Amino acid sequence: MNRPQALRRQRLLAELPASSVAVIAAGYEQIRSRDTDYPFRNNSDFWYLTGFPEPEALLILTKDEAGQCSELLLCRDKDAEKEVWQGRRFGPEQAQQQFGITAASLSAQQAQLAAALKGKQQLWFCFGEDETLHHLLHQCQQQIRRTPRQSELAPQQQCNLRPLLSELRLFKDEHEITLMQQAATISAQAHKAAMQLCQPGMQEYQLEACIQYHCAMQGARYAAYNPIVGGGENACILHYTENNAGLRDGDLVLIDAGCELMGYAADITRTFPVNGRFSKEQAALYQLVLDAQLAALAEIKPGSSFALATQACYRVLTEGLHQLGILQGELSALIEAEAAKPWMIHSLGHWLGLDVHDVGAYQPKGSPPEPGAKNRPFEPGMVLTVEPGLYIPKGSDTDPKWWGIGIRIEDDVLVTAEGHRNLTAAVPKTIAEIEALMAAGKGTGDGQFD
C-alpha cells in the first residue's frame, strides 16, 4: 500500500509504545441556520491520516504488547433514504476498497472502541480538542471498568497525541508539497487577476469575489481562510474581513487571501495602489517592507530559524524607518531595542499546511519553554510564511503624510536542503512589476479570470 496516508499512519504507529491505542475523530457537520449546514471541512489530523472525506468517522490505531499494529476506520453505513436527501455515503465496504484501510460500521463504535481499549496500557488522543470524542472514550473506559469478572483492564494512562501528530505534520512529504505548490500557483494567479481588475470606485468585496472566482474555476472551491481586502486605512486592521468599503483613488489596497486545495492552504498577501501607481510616500514604505522581506528570506535555510530571520527583518525596517524620520535617535540603540516593533505588530510568519496557522513546535525539542520564542532550527520539509509589514494608522505619532498606510508582503516558503523555494514567487511584488501588471490590465479587465 503506497497511499501517502497509509505511510503516515505507519509513521505514527512507529512512535507509539507497545500496548497503546490511538483514536482520531473526523469532523462534525455544523448547523448554519434552520435546515442548512456550513460547508463541511474535515478535521485536519483525521484527513492527514486517512484522506476520508465524511464526517463522524473514527480512526483507531492499535499496537499490542508484541508490537503488532492494526488499523480500523469506523464510518457511517449506506442509507438509501438519507443519501437521497443529504448525498452519497461510502459505507464500510466501499471505504475499505477505496481508502485501503479495514473499515466497519460506525453504529458499532462503542463495542469496537471497547475491544480496542481492553488490556492496553495507554490511550492516546488529542487533549482538549473534541468534547464529543472525550466523552465517548470516557464512556468506553467506564464500560470496561464496570464489567464484572473481566480479565482485562481499561488503559491506565491517557496520553496527548497532539505533540506526536504535530511533529509528523510539520514535515511535508512529496505528496503534500505537490498539493501546496498547486494551491500556491492557483492563489498566485488569482492575486494577479485582482491586481489587473482593480480600479478606483470598486468595492473591496469585488476584489474578494475575483479571487474566489478564479480559485474555484481552477479547482480550488474553498478559501483557506476568510479573505482580507483592506483599502486605505483598513489595511492597518490585521484581520479585517468586512471587505465592504469602497476603494479610493490614491489609496493602497492590501489583499491577504489563499485557496485551499485538498485540505492544504495557500496564504499570500500583496499590497498595491488602487489606481495602479504608488505615491512617493507609499513607494518609500513599500520598498522598505520588500527589502525587509528579502532580508528575512535570505535567512530561510536549514539551521537558521524564525528568530534569526526576524532579526534580519527588524534591522532593515529599523534602518529604513530611521532614514525616513519615522524613528528618531541613535540607530544602533534603535536596532538593539527593536524599535520597529510598534509599526510591525505581528510576528514574521508561521507554519503552513493543512491549517493556515499549522501545527508544529516553534522551539527546539527539550528546550525550556520560552513564551513567544521561535528559535527552532529550520529543516528541509518545513513550510512557512514570511510576511513583514508596516502599519501607520491615522493619528499615529508620525508626520501625517504617512497616516493610513498599511503594507504587508507575504509568501509561502518551503525549506529545502539547499536553502528554500518560494512557492508563491509567481505573484509580482516589486514596484515596477506591480505597476506594469496593473497598467496592462487597466480599463479592460483582461487577465482577471485567465
CSV table of C-alpha atoms in Angstrom, one decimal:
chain,number,residue,atom,x,y,z
A,1,MET,CA,0.0,0.0,0.0
A,2,ASN,CA,1.7,3.2,-1.2
A,3,ARG,CA,-1.0,5.7,-0.4
A,4,PRO,CA,0.6,8.6,1.5
A,5,GLN,CA,-2.0,8.4,4.3
A,6,ALA,CA,-1.0,4.7,4.9
A,7,LEU,CA,2.7,5.7,5.2
A,8,ARG,CA,1.7,8.4,7.7
A,9,ARG,CA,-0.3,6.0,9.8
A,10,GLN,CA,2.8,3.7,9.8
A,11,ARG,CA,5.0,6.5,11.0
A,12,LEU,CA,2.6,7.5,13.8
A,13,LEU,CA,2.3,3.8,14.9
A,14,ALA,CA,6.1,3.6,15.0
A,15,GLU,CA,6.1,6.5,17.5
A,16,LEU,CA,3.6,4.8,19.8
A,17,PRO,CA,4.8,2.5,22.6
A,18,ALA,CA,3.7,-1.1,22.8
A,19,SER,CA,0.2,-1.7,24.4
A,20,SER,CA,-1.2,1.5,23.1
A,21,VAL,CA,-4.3,2.6,21.2
A,22,ALA,CA,-4.7,6.0,19.4
A,23,VAL,CA,-8.1,7.4,18.5
A,24,ILE,CA,-8.6,10.2,15.9
A,25,ALA,CA,-12.1,11.6,15.1
A,26,ALA,CA,-13.3,13.1,11.9
A,27,GLY,CA,-15.0,16.5,12.0
A,28,TYR,CA,-18.7,17.1,12.5
A,29,GLU,CA,-21.3,18.9,10.4
A,30,GLN,CA,-22.2,22.3,11.8
A,31,ILE,CA,-25.6,23.9,11.6
A,32,ARG,CA,-25.6,27.3,9.9
A,33,SER,CA,-29.3,28.1,10.3
A,34,ARG,CA,-32.6,26.2,10.1
A,35,ASP,CA,-32.2,23.2,7.9
A,36,THR,CA,-28.9,24.4,6.5
A,37,ASP,CA,-25.3,23.5,7.4
A,38,TYR,CA,-21.9,25.2,6.9
A,39,PRO,CA,-19.8,23.5,4.1
A,40,PHE,CA,-18.2,20.5,5.8
A,41,ARG,CA,-14.5,20.6,6.3
A,42,ASN,CA,-12.9,17.5,7.9
A,43,ASN,CA,-10.6,17.5,10.9
A,44,SER,CA,-7.1,18.1,9.7
A,45,ASP,CA,-5.5,15.3,11.7
A,46,PHE,CA,-8.1,12.8,10.5
A,47,TRP,CA,-7.7,14.0,6.9
A,48,TYR,CA,-3.9,13.7,7.2
A,49,LEU,CA,-4.1,10.1,8.3
A,50,THR,CA,-7.0,8.8,6.2
A,51,GLY,CA,-8.0,11.1,3.3
A,52,PHE,CA,-11.5,10.0,4.1
A,53,PRO,CA,-13.9,12.9,3.4
A,54,GLU,CA,-17.0,12.1,5.5
A,55,PRO,CA,-18.0,13.4,9.0
A,56,GLU,CA,-18.4,11.5,12.2
A,57,ALA,CA,-15.9,8.8,11.4
A,58,LEU,CA,-13.3,7.4,13.8
A,59,LEU,CA,-9.8,6.1,13.1
A,60,ILE,CA,-8.5,3.6,15.7
A,61,LEU,CA,-4.8,2.6,15.6
A,62,THR,CA,-3.6,-0.1,18.0
A,63,LYS,CA,-0.2,-1.6,18.9
A,64,ASP,CA,-0.2,-4.7,21.2
A,65,GLU,CA,2.4,-5.8,23.7
A,66,ALA,CA,4.4,-7.6,21.0
A,67,GLY,CA,4.4,-4.5,18.8
A,68,GLN,CA,1.9,-5.8,16.2
A,69,CYS,CA,-0.2,-3.0,14.8
A,70,SER,CA,-3.7,-2.7,13.4
A,71,GLU,CA,-5.9,0.0,11.9
A,72,LEU,CA,-9.6,0.4,11.8
A,73,LEU,CA,-11.9,3.0,10.2
A,74,LEU,CA,-15.4,3.3,11.6
A,75,CYS,CA,-17.7,5.2,9.2
A,76,ARG,CA,-21.4,5.7,8.5
A,77,ASP,CA,-23.4,2.9,6.9
A,78,LYS,CA,-25.0,3.2,3.5
A,79,ASP,CA,-28.5,4.6,3.9
A,80,ALA,CA,-30.7,5.0,0.8
A,81,GLU,CA,-33.2,7.4,2.3
A,82,LYS,CA,-30.6,9.7,3.8
A,83,GLU,CA,-28.5,9.6,0.6
A,84,VAL,CA,-31.4,10.9,-1.4
A,85,TRP,CA,-31.6,14.0,0.9
A,86,GLN,CA,-28.0,14.5,2.0
A,87,GLY,CA,-25.7,13.0,-0.5
A,88,ARG,CA,-23.9,9.7,-1.2
A,89,ARG,CA,-22.0,7.8,1.5
A,90,PHE,CA,-19.2,5.4,1.1
A,91,GLY,CA,-20.2,2.8,3.6
A,92,PRO,CA,-17.7,0.5,5.2
A,93,GLU,CA,-17.2,-1.8,2.2
A,94,GLN,CA,-16.6,0.9,-0.3
A,95,ALA,CA,-14.5,2.9,2.2
A,96,GLN,CA,-12.2,-0.1,2.7
A,97,GLN,CA,-11.8,-0.7,-1.1
A,98,GLN,CA,-11.1,3.0,-1.9
A,99,PHE,CA,-9.0,4.1,1.1
A,100,GLY,CA,-7.0,0.9,1.7
A,101,ILE,CA,-7.9,0.6,5.4
A,102,THR,CA,-10.0,-2.0,7.3
A,103,ALA,CA,-13.4,-0.4,7.8
A,104,ALA,CA,-16.5,-1.2,9.9
A,105,SER,CA,-19.8,0.4,10.8
A,106,LEU,CA,-19.9,3.4,13.0
A,107,SER,CA,-23.0,2.0,14.6
A,108,ALA,CA,-20.8,-0.4,16.5
A,109,GLN,CA,-18.3,2.2,17.7
A,110,GLN,CA,-18.9,1.6,21.4
A,111,ALA,CA,-18.2,-2.1,21.0
A,112,GLN,CA,-15.3,-1.6,18.6
A,113,LEU,CA,-13.7,1.0,20.9
A,114,ALA,CA,-14.1,-1.1,24.0
A,115,ALA,CA,-12.5,-4.0,22.2
A,116,ALA,CA,-9.5,-1.8,21.2
A,117,LEU,CA,-9.1,-0.4,24.7
A,118,LYS,CA,-9.2,-3.6,26.7
A,119,GLY,CA,-5.9,-4.6,28.0
A,120,LYS,CA,-4.0,-1.6,26.6
A,121,GLN,CA,-1.7,0.4,28.9
A,122,GLN,CA,-2.0,3.8,27.2
A,123,LEU,CA,-4.8,5.6,25.4
A,124,TRP,CA,-3.7,8.4,23.0
A,125,PHE,CA,-5.9,11.2,21.7
A,126,CYS,CA,-5.6,15.0,21.3
A,127,PHE,CA,-6.4,16.6,24.7
A,128,GLY,CA,-9.0,19.4,24.9
A,129,GLU,CA,-9.9,19.4,21.2
A,130,ASP,CA,-13.0,17.3,20.8
A,131,GLU,CA,-15.5,17.1,23.7
A,132,THR,CA,-17.6,14.5,21.8
A,133,LEU,CA,-14.7,12.2,21.4
A,134,HIS,CA,-13.5,12.7,25.0
A,135,HIS,CA,-17.0,11.8,26.3
A,136,LEU,CA,-17.1,8.7,24.1
A,137,LEU,CA,-13.7,7.5,25.3
A,138,HIS,CA,-14.7,8.1,28.9
A,139,GLN,CA,-17.9,6.1,28.4
A,140,CYS,CA,-16.0,3.2,26.9
A,141,GLN,CA,-13.5,3.1,29.7
A,142,GLN,CA,-16.2,3.2,32.3
A,143,GLN,CA,-18.0,0.3,30.5
A,144,ILE,CA,-14.8,-1.8,30.7
A,145,ARG,CA,-14.3,-1.0,34.4
A,146,ARG,CA,-17.8,-1.9,35.3
A,147,THR,CA,-17.9,-5.2,33.5
A,148,PRO,CA,-17.7,-7.9,36.3
A,149,ARG,CA,-15.1,-10.6,36.3
A,150,GLN,CA,-13.2,-9.3,33.3
A,151,SER,CA,-9.7,-10.4,32.9
A,152,GLU,CA,-8.6,-7.2,31.0
A,153,LEU,CA,-8.4,-3.6,32.2
A,154,ALA,CA,-9.0,-0.2,30.7
A,155,PRO,CA,-5.9,1.9,29.9
A,156,GLN,CA,-4.2,3.2,33.0
A,157,GLN,CA,-2.6,6.2,31.2
A,158,GLN,CA,-4.1,8.9,29.0
A,159,CYS,CA,-1.5,10.5,26.7
A,160,ASN,CA,-1.7,13.6,24.5
A,161,LEU,CA,-1.4,12.7,20.8
A,162,ARG,CA,-1.0,16.3,19.7
A,163,PRO,CA,2.8,16.6,20.1
A,164,LEU,CA,3.4,13.4,18.0
A,165,LEU,CA,0.9,14.3,15.3
A,166,SER,CA,2.1,17.9,15.2
A,167,GLU,CA,5.7,16.8,14.7
A,168,LEU,CA,4.7,14.5,11.9
A,169,ARG,CA,2.6,17.1,10.1
A,170,LEU,CA,5.4,19.8,10.4
A,171,PHE,CA,7.5,17.9,7.8
A,172,LYS,CA,5.7,17.8,4.5
A,173,ASP,CA,6.1,14.7,2.3
A,174,GLU,CA,6.3,14.9,-1.5
A,175,HIS,CA,2.5,14.5,-1.9
A,176,GLU,CA,1.9,17.4,0.4
A,177,ILE,CA,4.5,19.6,-1.3
A,178,THR,CA,2.9,19.0,-4.7
A,179,LEU,CA,-0.5,19.9,-3.4
A,180,MET,CA,0.8,23.0,-1.6
A,181,GLN,CA,2.6,24.2,-4.8
A,182,GLN,CA,-0.6,23.7,-6.7
A,183,ALA,CA,-2.6,25.7,-4.1
A,184,ALA,CA,0.1,28.4,-4.2
A,185,THR,CA,0.1,28.6,-8.0
A,186,ILE,CA,-3.7,28.9,-8.2
A,187,SER,CA,-3.7,31.6,-5.5
A,188,ALA,CA,-0.9,33.4,-7.2
A,189,GLN,CA,-2.8,33.6,-10.4
A,190,ALA,CA,-5.9,34.9,-8.5
A,191,HIS,CA,-3.9,37.7,-6.9
A,192,LYS,CA,-2.6,38.8,-10.3
A,193,ALA,CA,-6.1,38.8,-11.6
A,194,ALA,CA,-7.3,41.0,-8.7
A,195,MET,CA,-4.4,43.5,-9.4
A,196,GLN,CA,-5.5,43.8,-13.0
A,197,LEU,CA,-9.1,44.2,-12.2
A,198,CYS,CA,-8.7,46.8,-9.5
A,199,GLN,CA,-9.6,50.4,-10.2
A,200,PRO,CA,-10.9,53.4,-8.1
A,201,GLY,CA,-14.6,53.2,-7.3
A,202,MET,CA,-14.8,49.4,-6.9
A,203,GLN,CA,-15.8,47.8,-3.6
A,204,GLU,CA,-13.4,45.6,-1.6
A,205,TYR,CA,-15.7,42.7,-1.9
A,206,GLN,CA,-15.5,42.8,-5.7
A,207,LEU,CA,-11.7,42.0,-5.4
A,208,GLU,CA,-12.6,39.3,-2.9
A,209,ALA,CA,-15.1,37.9,-5.5
A,210,CYS,CA,-12.4,38.0,-8.2
A,211,ILE,CA,-10.0,36.0,-6.0
A,212,GLN,CA,-12.6,33.4,-5.1
A,213,TYR,CA,-14.0,33.0,-8.6
A,214,HIS,CA,-10.6,32.4,-10.1
A,215,CYS,CA,-9.6,29.9,-7.4
A,216,ALA,CA,-12.9,28.0,-7.8
A,217,MET,CA,-12.5,27.9,-11.6
A,218,GLN,CA,-9.1,26.3,-11.2
A,219,GLY,CA,-10.4,23.5,-8.9
A,220,ALA,CA,-9.9,25.2,-5.5
A,221,ARG,CA,-13.5,25.8,-4.5
A,222,TYR,CA,-12.9,26.9,-0.9
A,223,ALA,CA,-10.8,29.7,0.7
A,224,ALA,CA,-8.2,28.6,3.2
A,225,TYR,CA,-9.4,31.4,5.5
A,226,ASN,CA,-11.6,34.4,5.3
A,227,PRO,CA,-10.1,36.8,2.7
A,228,ILE,CA,-8.8,40.2,3.8
A,229,VAL,CA,-9.3,43.0,1.3
A,230,GLY,CA,-8.4,46.3,3.1
A,231,GLY,CA,-8.3,49.5,1.2
A,232,GLY,CA,-6.7,52.6,2.7
A,233,GLU,CA,-6.6,52.6,6.5
A,234,ASN,CA,-8.5,49.3,6.6
A,235,ALA,CA,-5.2,47.7,5.8
A,236,CYS,CA,-4.0,48.7,9.3
A,237,ILE,CA,-6.5,46.2,10.8
A,238,LEU,CA,-4.7,42.9,10.7
A,239,HIS,CA,-7.7,40.6,10.4
A,240,TYR,CA,-10.0,43.0,8.6
A,241,THR,CA,-12.6,40.8,6.9
A,242,GLU,CA,-15.7,43.1,6.4
A,243,ASN,CA,-14.5,43.9,2.9
A,244,ASN,CA,-17.4,46.2,2.4
A,245,ALA,CA,-15.7,49.6,1.8
A,246,GLY,CA,-15.1,51.5,-1.4
A,247,LEU,CA,-11.6,51.6,-3.0
A,248,ARG,CA,-10.4,55.2,-3.3
A,249,ASP,CA,-8.1,56.8,-5.9
A,250,GLY,CA,-4.8,57.4,-4.2
A,251,ASP,CA,-5.1,54.6,-1.6
A,252,LEU,CA,-3.3,51.3,-1.3
A,253,VAL,CA,-5.3,48.0,-1.0
A,254,LEU,CA,-4.0,45.0,0.9
A,255,ILE,CA,-5.2,41.6,-0.1
A,256,ASP,CA,-4.4,38.6,2.2
A,257,ALA,CA,-6.1,35.5,0.6
A,258,GLY,CA,-5.3,32.0,-0.4
A,259,CYS,CA,-7.2,28.9,-1.6
A,260,GLU,CA,-7.5,25.5,0.0
A,261,LEU,CA,-6.7,22.5,-2.3
A,262,MET,CA,-7.4,19.0,-1.0
A,263,GLY,CA,-7.2,20.4,2.5
A,264,TYR,CA,-3.9,22.3,2.0
A,265,ALA,CA,-3.7,26.1,2.4
A,266,ALA,CA,-2.0,28.8,0.5
A,267,ASP,CA,-1.5,32.2,2.3
A,268,ILE,CA,-0.5,35.2,0.2
A,269,THR,CA,-0.5,38.9,0.9
A,270,ARG,CA,0.1,41.6,-1.6
A,271,THR,CA,-0.3,45.4,-1.3
A,272,PHE,CA,-0.7,47.6,-4.3
A,273,PRO,CA,-2.1,51.0,-5.4
A,274,VAL,CA,-5.8,51.2,-6.2
A,275,ASN,CA,-5.1,53.4,-9.2
A,276,GLY,CA,-2.0,51.4,-10.4
A,277,ARG,CA,0.6,54.0,-9.4
A,278,PHE,CA,2.5,54.2,-6.0
A,279,SER,CA,2.8,57.7,-4.5
A,280,LYS,CA,6.2,58.8,-3.2
A,281,GLU,CA,5.3,58.0,0.4
A,282,GLN,CA,3.7,54.7,-0.5
A,283,ALA,CA,6.6,53.7,-2.6
A,284,ALA,CA,9.1,54.5,0.2
A,285,LEU,CA,7.3,52.4,2.8
A,286,TYR,CA,6.5,49.6,0.3
A,287,GLN,CA,10.2,49.3,-0.8
A,288,LEU,CA,11.2,49.2,2.9
A,289,VAL,CA,8.8,46.3,3.6
A,290,LEU,CA,10.0,44.5,0.5
A,291,ASP,CA,13.7,44.9,1.4
A,292,ALA,CA,12.9,43.6,4.9
A,293,GLN,CA,11.2,40.5,3.4
A,294,LEU,CA,14.1,39.8,1.1
A,295,ALA,CA,16.5,40.0,4.1
A,296,ALA,CA,14.3,37.6,6.0
A,297,LEU,CA,14.0,35.2,3.0
A,298,ALA,CA,17.8,35.1,2.9
A,299,GLU,CA,17.7,33.5,6.3
A,300,ILE,CA,15.3,30.7,5.4
A,301,LYS,CA,17.6,27.7,5.2
A,302,PRO,CA,18.5,24.7,7.3
A,303,GLY,CA,20.0,25.6,10.6
A,304,SER,CA,18.5,29.1,10.6
A,305,SER,CA,15.3,30.0,12.5
A,306,PHE,CA,12.4,32.4,12.7
A,307,ALA,CA,14.3,34.2,15.3
A,308,LEU,CA,17.3,34.9,13.0
A,309,ALA,CA,15.0,35.8,10.1
A,310,THR,CA,13.1,38.2,12.3
A,311,GLN,CA,16.4,39.9,13.4
A,312,ALA,CA,17.3,40.4,9.8
A,313,CYS,CA,13.8,41.8,9.1
A,314,TYR,CA,13.8,44.2,12.1
A,315,ARG,CA,17.3,45.5,11.2
A,316,VAL,CA,16.2,46.5,7.7
A,317,LEU,CA,12.9,48.0,9.0
A,318,THR,CA,14.6,50.0,11.7
A,319,GLU,CA,17.3,51.4,9.4
A,320,GLY,CA,14.7,52.4,6.8
A,321,LEU,CA,12.3,53.9,9.3
A,322,HIS,CA,15.2,55.9,10.8
A,323,GLN,CA,16.2,57.2,7.3
A,324,LEU,CA,12.6,58.3,6.7
A,325,GLY,CA,12.4,60.1,10.0
A,326,ILE,CA,9.7,57.9,11.5
A,327,LEU,CA,12.1,56.6,14.1
A,328,GLN,CA,14.5,59.1,15.7
A,329,GLY,CA,17.6,58.6,17.9
A,330,GLU,CA,20.8,56.7,17.7
A,331,LEU,CA,20.5,53.9,15.1
A,332,SER,CA,22.4,51.3,17.0
A,333,ALA,CA,20.2,51.8,20.1
A,334,LEU,CA,17.1,51.6,17.9
A,335,ILE,CA,18.2,48.4,16.4
A,336,GLU,CA,19.1,46.9,19.8
A,337,ALA,CA,15.7,47.9,21.2
A,338,GLU,CA,13.8,46.5,18.1
A,339,ALA,CA,12.2,49.9,17.8
A,340,ALA,CA,10.4,48.9,14.6
A,341,LYS,CA,8.1,46.6,16.6
A,342,PRO,CA,5.3,49.1,17.2
A,343,TRP,CA,5.0,49.5,13.4
A,344,MET,CA,5.1,45.8,12.6
A,345,ILE,CA,2.7,44.4,15.2
A,346,HIS,CA,2.7,40.7,14.3
A,347,SER,CA,5.3,38.0,14.0
A,348,LEU,CA,7.3,37.4,10.8
A,349,GLY,CA,5.5,34.2,9.9
A,350,HIS,CA,4.0,30.8,10.9
A,351,TRP,CA,4.0,27.2,9.8
A,352,LEU,CA,1.7,26.4,6.9
A,353,GLY,CA,0.0,23.2,5.8
A,354,LEU,CA,-3.4,21.6,6.4
A,355,ASP,CA,-4.1,24.5,8.7
A,356,VAL,CA,-3.3,28.1,7.8
A,357,HIS,CA,-1.6,28.5,11.1
A,358,ASP,CA,-0.3,25.0,11.1
A,359,VAL,CA,0.7,22.8,14.0
A,360,GLY,CA,4.3,22.3,15.0
A,361,ALA,CA,6.6,23.4,17.8
A,362,TYR,CA,8.5,26.7,17.4
A,363,GLN,CA,11.1,25.9,19.9
A,364,PRO,CA,13.7,23.1,19.9
A,365,LYS,CA,12.8,19.7,21.5
A,366,GLY,CA,13.8,19.6,25.1
A,367,SER,CA,14.4,23.4,25.4
A,368,PRO,CA,12.9,25.3,28.4
A,369,PRO,CA,9.5,26.9,27.4
A,370,GLU,CA,10.0,30.5,26.4
A,371,PRO,CA,6.8,32.3,25.6
A,372,GLY,CA,6.8,33.8,22.1
A,373,ALA,CA,10.2,32.3,21.2
A,374,LYS,CA,10.6,30.9,17.6
A,375,ASN,CA,14.2,29.6,17.7
A,376,ARG,CA,13.7,26.1,16.4
A,377,PRO,CA,16.2,25.4,13.6
A,378,PHE,CA,14.7,25.1,10.2
A,379,GLU,CA,14.9,21.7,8.5
A,380,PRO,CA,14.0,20.5,5.0
A,381,GLY,CA,10.3,19.8,4.5
A,382,MET,CA,9.1,22.6,6.7
A,383,VAL,CA,6.7,25.1,5.0
A,384,LEU,CA,6.2,28.6,6.5
A,385,THR,CA,5.1,32.1,5.6
A,386,VAL,CA,7.3,35.1,5.5
A,387,GLU,CA,5.2,38.3,6.0
A,388,PRO,CA,6.8,41.5,7.2
A,389,GLY,CA,4.5,44.6,7.3
A,390,LEU,CA,4.3,48.2,8.3
A,391,TYR,CA,1.1,49.8,9.7
A,392,ILE,CA,0.6,53.5,10.3
A,393,PRO,CA,-3.0,54.3,11.3
A,394,LYS,CA,-4.4,57.8,11.3
A,395,GLY,CA,-3.4,59.7,14.4
A,396,SER,CA,-0.1,58.0,14.9
A,397,ASP,CA,2.9,59.9,16.3
A,398,THR,CA,4.4,60.5,12.8
A,399,ASP,CA,4.2,63.0,10.0
A,400,PRO,CA,0.6,62.9,8.8
A,401,LYS,CA,1.8,62.1,5.3
A,402,TRP,CA,2.3,58.5,6.4
A,403,TRP,CA,-1.1,58.1,8.0
A,404,GLY,CA,-3.5,55.5,6.7
A,405,ILE,CA,-0.8,53.4,5.1
A,406,GLY,CA,-0.8,49.6,5.8
A,407,ILE,CA,1.5,47.3,3.9
A,408,ARG,CA,2.2,43.6,4.1
A,409,ILE,CA,4.0,41.3,1.7
A,410,GLU,CA,3.6,37.5,2.3
A,411,ASP,CA,5.0,34.5,0.6
A,412,ASP,CA,4.8,30.7,1.2
A,413,VAL,CA,8.3,29.1,1.5
A,414,LEU,CA,9.5,25.5,1.6
A,415,VAL,CA,12.7,24.8,3.4
A,416,THR,CA,15.0,22.7,1.2
A,417,ALA,CA,18.4,21.0,1.7
A,418,GLU,CA,19.9,23.8,-0.4
A,419,GLY,CA,18.0,26.7,1.2
A,420,HIS,CA,14.4,27.4,0.3
A,421,ARG,CA,11.9,27.5,-2.5
A,422,ASN,CA,9.3,30.3,-2.7
A,423,LEU,CA,6.1,28.6,-3.6
A,424,THR,CA,4.3,31.9,-4.3
A,425,ALA,CA,7.0,33.7,-6.3
A,426,ALA,CA,4.7,34.0,-9.3
A,427,VAL,CA,2.9,37.0,-7.8
A,428,PRO,CA,4.7,40.2,-8.7
A,429,LYS,CA,5.9,42.2,-5.7
A,430,THR,CA,8.4,44.8,-6.9
A,431,ILE,CA,7.0,48.3,-7.5
A,432,ALA,CA,7.9,48.1,-11.2
A,433,GLU,CA,6.3,44.7,-11.7
A,434,ILE,CA,3.1,45.6,-9.9
A,435,GLU,CA,2.7,48.9,-11.8
A,436,ALA,CA,3.4,47.2,-15.2
A,437,LEU,CA,0.9,44.4,-14.5
A,438,MET,CA,-1.8,46.8,-13.4
A,439,ALA,CA,-1.2,49.0,-16.4
A,440,ALA,CA,-1.5,46.0,-18.8
A,441,GLY,CA,-5.0,45.2,-17.4
A,442,LYS,CA,-6.3,48.7,-16.6
A,443,GLY,CA,-9.7,49.6,-18.1
A,444,THR,CA,-10.1,46.2,-19.8
A,445,GLY,CA,-10.3,43.6,-17.0
A,446,ASP,CA,-8.0,41.5,-19.2
A,447,GLY,CA,-6.4,38.6,-17.4
A,448,GLN,CA,-8.6,38.6,-14.3
A,449,PHE,CA,-10.1,35.2,-15.0
A,450,ASP,CA,-7.4,33.6,-17.2
